[in-house]
Coordinates of C-alpha atoms in Angstrom, one line a residue:
X195 CA 106.8 103.6 137.4
X196 CA 107.2 99.9 138.2
X197 CA 106.2 97.0 136.0
X198 CA 105.1 93.7 137.7
X199 CA 105.2 90.8 135.3
X200 CA 103.4 87.5 135.3
X201 CA 100.3 88.0 137.4
X202 CA 97.8 85.2 136.6
X203 CA 94.0 85.2 136.7
X204 CA 91.5 82.5 135.8
X205 CA 89.4 83.1 132.7
X206 CA 86.3 85.1 133.7
X207 CA 87.9 86.8 136.7
X208 CA 87.5 90.6 136.6
X209 CA 90.6 92.6 135.9
X210 CA 90.1 94.3 139.3
X211 CA 91.4 91.1 140.9
X212 CA 94.8 92.2 139.8
X213 CA 94.9 95.0 142.5
X214 CA 95.2 92.7 145.5
X215 CA 97.7 90.5 143.6
X216 CA 99.9 93.6 142.8
X217 CA 99.7 94.9 146.4
X218 CA 100.7 91.5 147.8
X219 CA 103.7 91.1 145.4
X220 CA 104.9 94.6 146.1
X221 CA 104.0 94.5 149.8
X222 CA 102.0 97.7 149.6
X223 CA 98.4 98.8 150.4
X224 CA 95.8 100.0 147.9
X225 CA 96.2 103.5 149.4
X226 CA 99.8 103.5 148.1
X227 CA 98.7 103.2 144.5
X228 CA 98.7 106.5 142.6
X229 CA 97.5 104.8 139.4
X230 CA 97.9 101.5 137.6
X231 CA 97.3 100.0 134.2
X232 CA 97.6 96.7 132.4
X233 CA 100.5 96.8 130.0
X234 CA 100.1 93.3 128.6
X235 CA 97.5 90.5 128.6
X236 CA 98.1 87.1 127.1
X237 CA 96.7 83.6 127.3
X238 CA 98.7 80.8 128.8
X239 CA 97.3 77.6 127.2
X240 CA 100.3 75.4 127.7
X241 CA 98.4 73.4 130.4
X242 CA 95.0 72.7 128.8
X243 CA 93.7 71.6 132.2
X244 CA 94.5 75.0 133.7
X245 CA 94.4 77.8 131.2
X246 CA 95.2 81.2 132.7
X247 CA 95.3 84.8 131.6
X248 CA 98.7 86.4 132.3
X249 CA 99.1 90.1 133.0
X250 CA 101.9 92.6 133.2
X251 CA 100.9 95.6 135.3
X252 CA 102.4 99.1 135.4
X253 CA 102.1 100.7 138.8
X254 CA 102.8 104.4 139.8
X255 CA 103.8 104.8 143.4
X256 CA 105.1 107.7 145.5
X257 CA 108.8 108.1 144.4
X258 CA 110.2 107.2 147.9
X259 CA 108.1 104.0 148.0
X260 CA 109.1 103.1 144.5
X261 CA 112.8 103.5 145.4
X262 CA 112.3 101.5 148.6
X263 CA 110.8 98.6 146.6
X264 CA 113.6 98.6 144.1
X265 CA 116.2 98.7 146.8
X266 CA 114.5 95.9 148.7
X267 CA 114.2 93.8 145.6
X268 CA 117.8 94.2 144.6
X269 CA 117.2 92.6 141.3
X270 CA 116.2 89.3 143.0
X271 CA 112.6 89.3 141.8
X272 CA 112.8 89.4 138.0
X273 CA 109.1 90.1 137.8
X274 CA 109.7 93.7 139.1
X275 CA 111.5 96.3 137.1
X276 CA 111.4 100.1 136.6
X277 CA 110.0 101.3 133.3
X278 CA 110.0 104.8 131.7
X279 CA 107.3 106.2 129.6
X280 CA 108.5 107.4 126.2
X281 CA 106.2 110.1 124.6
X282 CA 106.3 110.8 120.9
X283 CA 107.4 114.4 120.2
X284 CA 106.4 115.7 116.8
X285 CA 109.5 117.3 115.1
X286 CA 109.2 120.8 113.7
X287 CA 109.8 121.4 110.0
X288 CA 113.4 122.3 109.3
X289 CA 112.6 124.1 106.1
X290 CA 109.9 126.1 104.4
X291 CA 107.5 124.1 102.3
X292 CA 106.8 125.9 99.1
X293 CA 103.7 123.7 98.5
X294 CA 101.4 121.6 100.5
X295 CA 102.7 118.0 100.9
X296 CA 100.8 115.4 98.8
X297 CA 100.1 112.0 100.1
X298 CA 99.0 109.4 97.5
X299 CA 96.9 106.8 99.2
X300 CA 94.7 106.8 102.3
X301 CA 95.5 103.5 103.9
X302 CA 97.3 103.2 107.3
X303 CA 100.6 104.5 105.8
X304 CA 98.9 107.5 104.1
X305 CA 96.7 108.3 107.1
X306 CA 99.5 108.6 109.5
X307 CA 101.8 110.4 107.1
X308 CA 99.0 112.9 106.6
X309 CA 98.3 113.2 110.3
X310 CA 101.9 114.2 110.9
X311 CA 101.9 116.8 108.2
X312 CA 98.5 118.2 109.3
X313 CA 99.7 118.5 112.9
X314 CA 102.8 120.3 111.7
X315 CA 100.6 122.9 110.1
X316 CA 101.4 121.9 106.5
X317 CA 97.8 121.3 105.3
X318 CA 98.5 118.1 103.3
X319 CA 96.5 117.1 100.2
X320 CA 95.6 113.4 100.2
X321 CA 94.8 111.6 96.9
X322 CA 92.7 108.4 97.2
X323 CA 91.7 106.6 94.1
X324 CA 88.8 104.9 95.9
X325 CA 85.7 106.3 97.5
X326 CA 85.0 107.5 101.0
X327 CA 84.1 105.0 103.6
X328 CA 80.4 105.4 102.9
X329 CA 80.8 104.9 99.2
X330 CA 83.3 102.1 99.7
X331 CA 81.0 100.1 101.9
X332 CA 78.3 100.3 99.2
X333 CA 80.7 99.3 96.4
X334 CA 82.0 96.3 98.4
X335 CA 78.5 95.2 99.3
X336 CA 77.5 95.3 95.6
X337 CA 80.5 93.1 94.8
X338 CA 79.9 90.6 97.5
X339 CA 76.1 90.4 96.9
X340 CA 75.9 90.7 93.1
X341 CA 79.5 90.1 91.8
X342 CA 79.7 93.7 90.5
X343 CA 83.3 94.8 90.8
X344 CA 84.4 98.4 90.8
X345 CA 88.1 98.4 90.0
X346 CA 88.7 101.7 91.6
X347 CA 86.7 101.2 94.8
X348 CA 86.8 97.8 96.5
X349 CA 88.4 95.8 99.3
X350 CA 91.8 97.0 98.2
X351 CA 91.1 100.7 97.2
X352 CA 89.3 103.4 99.1
X353 CA 89.3 105.1 102.5
X354 CA 91.3 103.1 105.0
X355 CA 93.1 100.8 102.6
X356 CA 93.0 97.1 102.3
X357 CA 93.1 96.6 106.1
X358 CA 89.6 98.1 106.5
X359 CA 88.0 94.9 105.4
X360 CA 90.1 92.6 107.6
X361 CA 90.3 91.5 111.2
X362 CA 91.8 94.9 112.1
X363 CA 94.9 93.2 113.6
X364 CA 97.3 95.5 115.4
X365 CA 100.1 93.1 116.1
X366 CA 103.6 93.9 114.9
X367 CA 107.0 92.3 115.2
X368 CA 108.9 95.5 114.5
X369 CA 109.3 96.8 118.0
X370 CA 109.1 100.3 116.6
X371 CA 109.0 103.0 119.4
X372 CA 106.1 104.6 117.5
X373 CA 103.8 101.6 118.1
X374 CA 102.5 103.1 121.4
X375 CA 101.8 106.4 119.7
X376 CA 99.9 104.7 116.9
X377 CA 97.8 102.7 119.3
X378 CA 97.1 105.8 121.4
X379 CA 95.9 107.7 118.3
X380 CA 93.6 104.8 117.4
X381 CA 92.1 104.8 120.9
X382 CA 91.6 108.6 120.6
X383 CA 89.8 107.9 117.4
X384 CA 87.4 105.5 119.1
X385 CA 89.3 102.1 119.3
X386 CA 88.8 100.1 122.5
X387 CA 91.5 100.8 125.1
X388 CA 92.3 97.1 125.4
X389 CA 94.4 97.4 122.2
X390 CA 97.0 99.1 124.4
X391 CA 97.7 96.0 126.3
X392 CA 96.4 92.9 124.5
X393 CA 99.1 90.6 123.3
X394 CA 97.3 90.2 120.0
X395 CA 95.2 93.4 119.7
X396 CA 92.5 93.8 117.1
X397 CA 89.6 96.1 116.5
X398 CA 87.6 94.3 113.9
X399 CA 86.4 95.6 110.5
X400 CA 83.3 97.2 112.1
X401 CA 85.2 99.4 114.5
X402 CA 88.0 100.1 112.1
X403 CA 85.7 101.7 109.7
X404 CA 84.5 104.2 112.3
X405 CA 88.1 104.8 113.5
X406 CA 89.3 105.6 110.0
X407 CA 86.5 108.1 109.5
X408 CA 87.4 109.8 112.8
X409 CA 91.1 110.0 111.8
X410 CA 90.0 111.6 108.5
X411 CA 88.1 114.2 110.4
X412 CA 91.0 114.9 112.6
X413 CA 93.3 115.4 109.6
X414 CA 90.7 117.7 107.9
X415 CA 90.2 119.7 111.2
X416 CA 93.9 120.3 111.2
X417 CA 93.9 121.7 107.7
X418 CA 94.3 118.6 105.6
X419 CA 92.3 118.0 102.4
X420 CA 91.2 114.6 101.1
X421 CA 90.2 114.0 97.5
X422 CA 88.5 110.8 97.0
X423 CA 88.0 109.1 93.6
X424 CA 91.3 110.9 92.6
X425 CA 94.2 108.9 91.2
X426 CA 97.8 109.9 90.5
X427 CA 98.4 109.6 86.8
X428 CA 102.1 110.5 86.8
X429 CA 104.8 112.4 88.6
X430 CA 106.4 115.7 87.4
X431 CA 110.1 115.4 87.9
X432 CA 112.8 117.9 87.1
X433 CA 116.6 118.0 87.8
X434 CA 116.4 115.2 90.4
X435 CA 113.4 116.7 92.3
X436 CA 109.7 116.0 92.3
X437 CA 107.8 119.1 91.2
X438 CA 104.2 118.0 90.9
X439 CA 101.6 115.2 90.6
X440 CA 99.5 114.8 87.5
X441 CA 96.0 113.5 88.1
X442 CA 94.0 111.2 86.0
X443 CA 91.6 114.0 85.1
X444 CA 94.4 116.1 83.7
X445 CA 94.9 118.5 86.6
X446 CA 98.5 119.1 87.8
X447 CA 99.2 119.8 91.4
X448 CA 102.5 121.5 92.2
X449 CA 104.5 119.7 94.9
X450 CA 107.9 119.6 96.5
X451 CA 107.0 116.7 98.9
X452 CA 105.1 113.6 97.8
X453 CA 104.6 110.5 99.9
X454 CA 103.7 107.4 97.8
X455 CA 101.5 105.4 100.2
X456 CA 100.1 103.4 97.3
X457 CA 99.2 100.0 98.8
X458 CA 100.3 96.6 97.4
X459 CA 97.6 96.5 94.8
X460 CA 98.2 99.7 92.9
X461 CA 99.7 97.9 89.9
X462 CA 99.0 100.6 87.4
X463 CA 100.8 103.1 89.5
X464 CA 103.8 100.7 89.8
X465 CA 103.9 100.5 86.0
X466 CA 103.7 104.2 85.7
X467 CA 106.6 104.8 88.1
X468 CA 108.6 102.2 86.3
X469 CA 108.1 104.0 83.0
X470 CA 109.3 107.2 84.7
X471 CA 112.6 105.4 85.6
X472 CA 111.9 105.1 89.4
X473 CA 114.1 102.3 90.6
X474 CA 112.3 99.1 91.6
X475 CA 113.4 95.6 92.5
X476 CA 111.7 92.3 92.7
X477 CA 110.7 91.1 96.2
X478 CA 109.6 87.8 97.6
X479 CA 106.0 87.3 98.5
X480 CA 103.6 84.4 99.2
X481 CA 100.7 82.6 97.6
X482 CA 98.3 80.0 99.0
X483 CA 94.7 79.5 100.1
X484 CA 92.3 80.4 102.9
X485 CA 91.4 77.5 105.2
X486 CA 88.1 77.5 107.2
X487 CA 87.4 75.4 110.2
X488 CA 84.5 75.6 112.7
X489 CA 85.7 78.0 115.4
X490 CA 84.8 75.4 118.1
X491 CA 87.2 72.9 116.6
X492 CA 90.0 75.4 116.8
X493 CA 89.0 76.2 120.4
X494 CA 89.1 72.5 121.3
X495 CA 92.5 72.1 119.6
X496 CA 94.0 75.1 121.5
X497 CA 92.2 75.0 124.8
X498 CA 91.1 71.4 125.2
X499 CA 88.0 70.7 127.3
X500 CA 88.3 74.2 128.9
X501 CA 87.2 75.7 125.6
X502 CA 83.7 75.9 127.0
X503 CA 84.8 78.1 129.9
X504 CA 83.5 81.6 130.0
X505 CA 86.2 84.2 129.7
X506 CA 88.3 82.6 127.1
X507 CA 88.6 84.5 123.8
X508 CA 88.0 82.6 120.5
X509 CA 91.2 80.7 120.0
X510 CA 93.9 81.8 117.6
X511 CA 96.9 80.0 116.1
X512 CA 100.1 80.7 114.2
X513 CA 101.8 77.8 112.5
X514 CA 105.0 77.6 110.4
X515 CA 107.2 74.9 108.9
X516 CA 109.7 74.3 106.1
X517 CA 109.1 71.6 103.5
X518 CA 111.5 68.9 102.5
X519 CA 112.5 71.2 99.6
X520 CA 113.2 74.0 102.1
X521 CA 110.3 76.2 101.1
X522 CA 108.5 78.0 103.9
X523 CA 104.8 77.5 104.6
X524 CA 103.0 79.4 107.3
X525 CA 99.6 80.6 108.5
X526 CA 98.8 84.3 108.1
X527 CA 96.1 86.8 109.2
X528 CA 94.2 84.3 111.3
X529 CA 90.6 85.5 111.8
X530 CA 88.8 83.9 114.7
X531 CA 85.0 83.9 114.2
X532 CA 85.6 85.4 110.8
X533 CA 84.8 85.3 107.1
X534 CA 86.6 84.7 103.9
X535 CA 86.0 87.7 101.7
X536 CA 86.3 88.5 98.0
X537 CA 89.2 90.9 97.6
X538 CA 89.7 91.4 93.9
X539 CA 90.6 94.7 92.4
X540 CA 91.4 93.5 88.9
X541 CA 88.6 92.7 86.5
X542 CA 88.7 89.1 85.6
X543 CA 90.6 88.0 88.7
X544 CA 89.8 86.3 92.0
X545 CA 91.5 87.1 95.3
X546 CA 90.7 86.0 98.9
X547 CA 91.3 87.5 102.3
X548 CA 90.1 87.2 105.8
X549 CA 87.9 89.5 107.9
X550 CA 86.2 89.5 111.2
X551 CA 84.2 91.8 113.4
X552 CA 85.2 93.1 116.8
X553 CA 83.2 90.3 118.6
X554 CA 84.6 87.5 116.4
X555 CA 81.3 85.8 116.8
X556 CA 81.1 84.0 113.4
X557 CA 80.9 80.2 113.3
X558 CA 84.1 79.7 111.3
X559 CA 87.8 80.4 111.9
X560 CA 89.9 81.1 108.9
X561 CA 93.5 82.0 108.0
X562 CA 95.7 82.1 105.0
X563 CA 98.1 79.2 104.5
X564 CA 100.8 80.6 102.4
X565 CA 103.9 79.3 100.6
X566 CA 107.0 81.4 100.0
X567 CA 107.4 82.6 96.4
X568 CA 110.9 83.8 95.4
X569 CA 111.9 86.1 92.5
X570 CA 113.4 83.0 90.9
X571 CA 109.9 81.7 90.5
X572 CA 108.7 84.6 88.5
X573 CA 110.3 83.5 85.2
X574 CA 111.7 86.9 84.4
X575 CA 114.1 89.5 85.8
X576 CA 111.8 92.4 85.1
X577 CA 111.2 94.4 88.3
X578 CA 107.4 94.0 87.9
X579 CA 107.5 90.3 87.1
X580 CA 106.0 89.4 90.5
X581 CA 102.9 91.4 89.6
X582 CA 102.5 89.5 86.3
X583 CA 102.9 86.3 88.3
X584 CA 100.1 87.3 90.7
X585 CA 97.8 88.3 87.9
X586 CA 98.3 85.0 86.1
X587 CA 97.1 82.9 89.0
X588 CA 94.3 85.4 89.9
X589 CA 93.0 85.1 86.3
X590 CA 93.1 81.3 86.4
X591 CA 91.1 81.4 89.7
X592 CA 88.5 83.6 88.0
X593 CA 88.1 81.0 85.2
X594 CA 88.1 78.1 87.6
X595 CA 85.4 79.7 89.7
X596 CA 83.1 80.2 86.7
X597 CA 84.1 83.6 85.5
X598 CA 81.6 85.3 87.8
X599 CA 83.9 86.1 90.8
X600 CA 83.0 82.9 92.6
X601 CA 86.1 81.5 94.1
X602 CA 87.5 77.9 93.6
X603 CA 87.0 75.9 96.8
X604 CA 87.7 72.3 97.9
X605 CA 87.5 70.2 101.0
X606 CA 90.9 69.5 102.6
X607 CA 90.3 65.8 102.5
X608 CA 89.7 66.0 98.7
X609 CA 92.8 68.2 98.2
X610 CA 94.9 65.7 100.2
X611 CA 93.3 62.7 98.6
X612 CA 92.1 61.3 101.9
X613 CA 88.4 61.6 101.1
X614 CA 85.8 63.7 102.8
X615 CA 82.5 61.8 102.9
X616 CA 81.8 62.9 106.5
X617 CA 82.4 66.6 105.8
X618 CA 80.2 66.6 102.7
X619 CA 77.4 64.9 104.5
X620 CA 77.5 67.3 107.4
X621 CA 78.1 70.3 105.2
X622 CA 80.3 71.8 107.9
X623 CA 82.1 74.1 107.9
X624 CA 80.1 76.1 105.3
X625 CA 82.3 78.4 103.1
X626 CA 81.7 82.0 103.9
X627 CA 83.1 83.6 100.7
X628 CA 80.7 85.7 98.8
X629 CA 79.4 86.0 96.1
X630 CA 79.9 82.2 96.3
X631 CA 82.3 79.3 95.7
X632 CA 82.6 76.7 92.9
X633 CA 83.7 73.3 94.1
X634 CA 86.7 72.3 92.0
X635 CA 90.4 71.5 92.4
X636 CA 92.1 74.5 93.9
X637 CA 95.5 73.4 92.6
X638 CA 94.4 74.6 89.1
X639 CA 94.9 78.1 90.3
X640 CA 98.1 77.6 92.3
X641 CA 101.7 77.2 91.1
X642 CA 102.6 73.5 91.3
X643 CA 105.3 74.1 93.8
X644 CA 102.7 75.8 96.1
X645 CA 100.2 72.9 95.9
X646 CA 103.0 70.4 96.6
X647 CA 104.2 72.4 99.6
X648 CA 100.6 72.7 101.0
X649 CA 100.1 69.0 100.7
X650 CA 103.2 68.5 102.8
X651 CA 102.3 71.2 105.3
X652 CA 98.7 70.4 106.2
X653 CA 99.4 67.0 108.0
X654 CA 102.3 68.6 109.8
X655 CA 100.1 71.5 111.0
X656 CA 97.5 68.9 112.1
X657 CA 100.1 67.5 114.5
X658 CA 100.9 71.0 115.8
X659 CA 97.2 71.9 116.3
X660 CA 94.8 69.0 116.7
X661 CA 91.9 69.4 114.3
X662 CA 93.7 71.6 111.8
X663 CA 93.8 68.8 109.2
X664 CA 90.2 67.7 109.5
X665 CA 89.1 66.6 106.1
X666 CA 86.0 68.8 106.2
X667 CA 88.0 72.0 106.4
X668 CA 87.3 74.3 103.4
X669 CA 90.1 75.6 101.1
X670 CA 89.3 78.7 99.1
X671 CA 91.8 80.0 96.5
X672 CA 93.9 82.0 95.9
X673 CA 95.4 84.2 98.6
X674 CA 97.8 86.2 96.6
X675 CA 97.9 89.8 98.1
X676 CA 99.5 89.2 101.5
X677 CA 102.4 91.5 100.6
X678 CA 103.8 93.4 97.7
X679 CA 106.0 91.5 95.1
X680 CA 107.9 94.7 94.3
X681 CA 110.0 97.2 96.3
X682 CA 110.4 100.9 95.3
X683 CA 114.1 101.6 96.2
X684 CA 114.9 104.5 98.5
X685 CA 118.0 105.8 100.4
X686 CA 118.7 106.3 104.1
X687 CA 116.7 109.5 104.0
X688 CA 113.7 107.5 102.7
X689 CA 113.8 109.4 99.3
X690 CA 113.2 107.4 96.1
X691 CA 116.0 106.5 93.8
X692 CA 116.0 106.6 90.0
X693 CA 117.4 103.8 87.9
X694 CA 120.9 105.4 88.1
X695 CA 120.8 105.2 91.9
X696 CA 120.4 109.0 92.2
X697 CA 118.0 110.3 94.9
X698 CA 114.8 112.1 93.8
X699 CA 114.4 114.9 96.3
X700 CA 111.0 115.2 98.0
X701 CA 109.7 111.8 96.8
X702 CA 109.1 109.3 99.6
X703 CA 107.8 105.8 98.7
X704 CA 106.4 104.2 101.9
X705 CA 104.4 101.5 103.4
X706 CA 103.3 98.1 102.2
X707 CA 103.0 98.9 98.5
X708 CA 106.5 100.2 98.4
X709 CA 107.8 97.1 100.1
X710 CA 108.6 98.4 103.5
X711 CA 105.8 97.2 105.7
X712 CA 103.4 94.3 106.3
X713 CA 100.2 95.1 108.1
X714 CA 98.4 98.0 109.7
X715 CA 100.9 98.9 112.4
X716 CA 104.1 98.7 110.4
X717 CA 102.5 100.6 107.5
X718 CA 101.4 103.3 109.8
X719 CA 104.9 103.5 111.4
X720 CA 106.5 103.8 108.0
X721 CA 104.2 106.5 107.0
X722 CA 105.2 108.5 110.1
X723 CA 108.9 107.9 109.5
X724 CA 108.5 109.1 105.9
X725 CA 106.6 112.2 106.9
X726 CA 109.2 112.9 109.6
X727 CA 112.0 112.5 107.1
X728 CA 110.3 115.1 104.9
X729 CA 110.0 117.4 107.9
X730 CA 113.7 117.0 108.7
X731 CA 114.8 117.5 105.1
X732 CA 116.6 120.8 104.6
X733 CA 116.4 120.9 100.8

């Protein structure tokens, strides 16, 4: 198969226009094409007067013709190269499993770990503290509409994990060879095929919910069992091995293989594991705010006057800088046409996140603007000090918002001290956070170093992206769950370690909660790697 890079189309031109361009570049006819597919699509917005869509196209030709083109090219045209398809092959278990594998958590990491076990014929048992998708949607709606938080079933906990109520981003910087397999499984479960080639693929919260349910059915059809509203209470450990999982209701499940796909908000589970002498370490994370602009303002900043052209997707951005005190500030989880959502899982705490639907048709764009937090900021060397740090600022936000799960919010002009009379008069953009916002000073629920860093970053970001520092932009606080502040230590076989540094056979901490992933794709990949490590284990 040959890959032809850098074919350009105007926004709005159908993808079929690629065929004559491919044939011209390769000097072939359409009859020579066995099959073709887009391998990558991106937006080239460097020239705002002439924005283009750029494609890489994979082409299968008769072998003799392919060889002829490569020989003729002789490496002179860097756009043309040979590529090989790498198919994921499921390894067979190298030992007999005395018990069904147990997967704790049914987010991306747990889903894909369970999928591997199920397809290996091992009939995994999945424990999910939250409810099924149907129950979870009802619980989240009650929270957003009436401020009624269910600590066990919410934006963080339940079928699909925290990513379910997000933009459904499928970008990853890991370059893991499993990425193509994961995307293909999502397509098989109902995701649109364009996630296979978009530079910044996403499915949206609406489609992701359906996809997760279809993955659940696939696991169950292969022999898996999912227990919703079921939480791990403790582990049974004996002579350096995991022997079972105790449930909150008192039941004990025997086990010789347990994947801990807990998610970054399972704070009670982290405390339980720490009490059982599972080795953990502090880990840096980030804290900050959600910023909302009108999507059309971001479109103008990125695309210029061509923002009104049909065929251009809602504009995205990714900004980063270091402050004068060498602290990183960056945008994260940018949601075009999206919403800021209440994401608390702790009673008496406020947390924000971003979400959008597949069509990204909302009036506002939002993203987190985050400041690096280091273990030295925690004020303690306890492994779980980062969790206490998070909880402190989430509680302060709850009080600042009115102790009713409203979030503290402030116009950017007021936060920077530049004034915002125009924004207040126009009332745009309107905050999208539900149940609602309380207009106050957001710095009261941020560490002082974070507020200082944000004040330095916003004007700089405004120079990078025109319109980003408009005074009417809305800040909603805090964003505190972008990653886990703790890492569960493991060895090269992905087995957990105890506090003496000894491996615990059969126990596999994985994914974002364990500190080894950040986002849907990397969490799914780590779940697969952990399941495969269990399959390859000979103990």
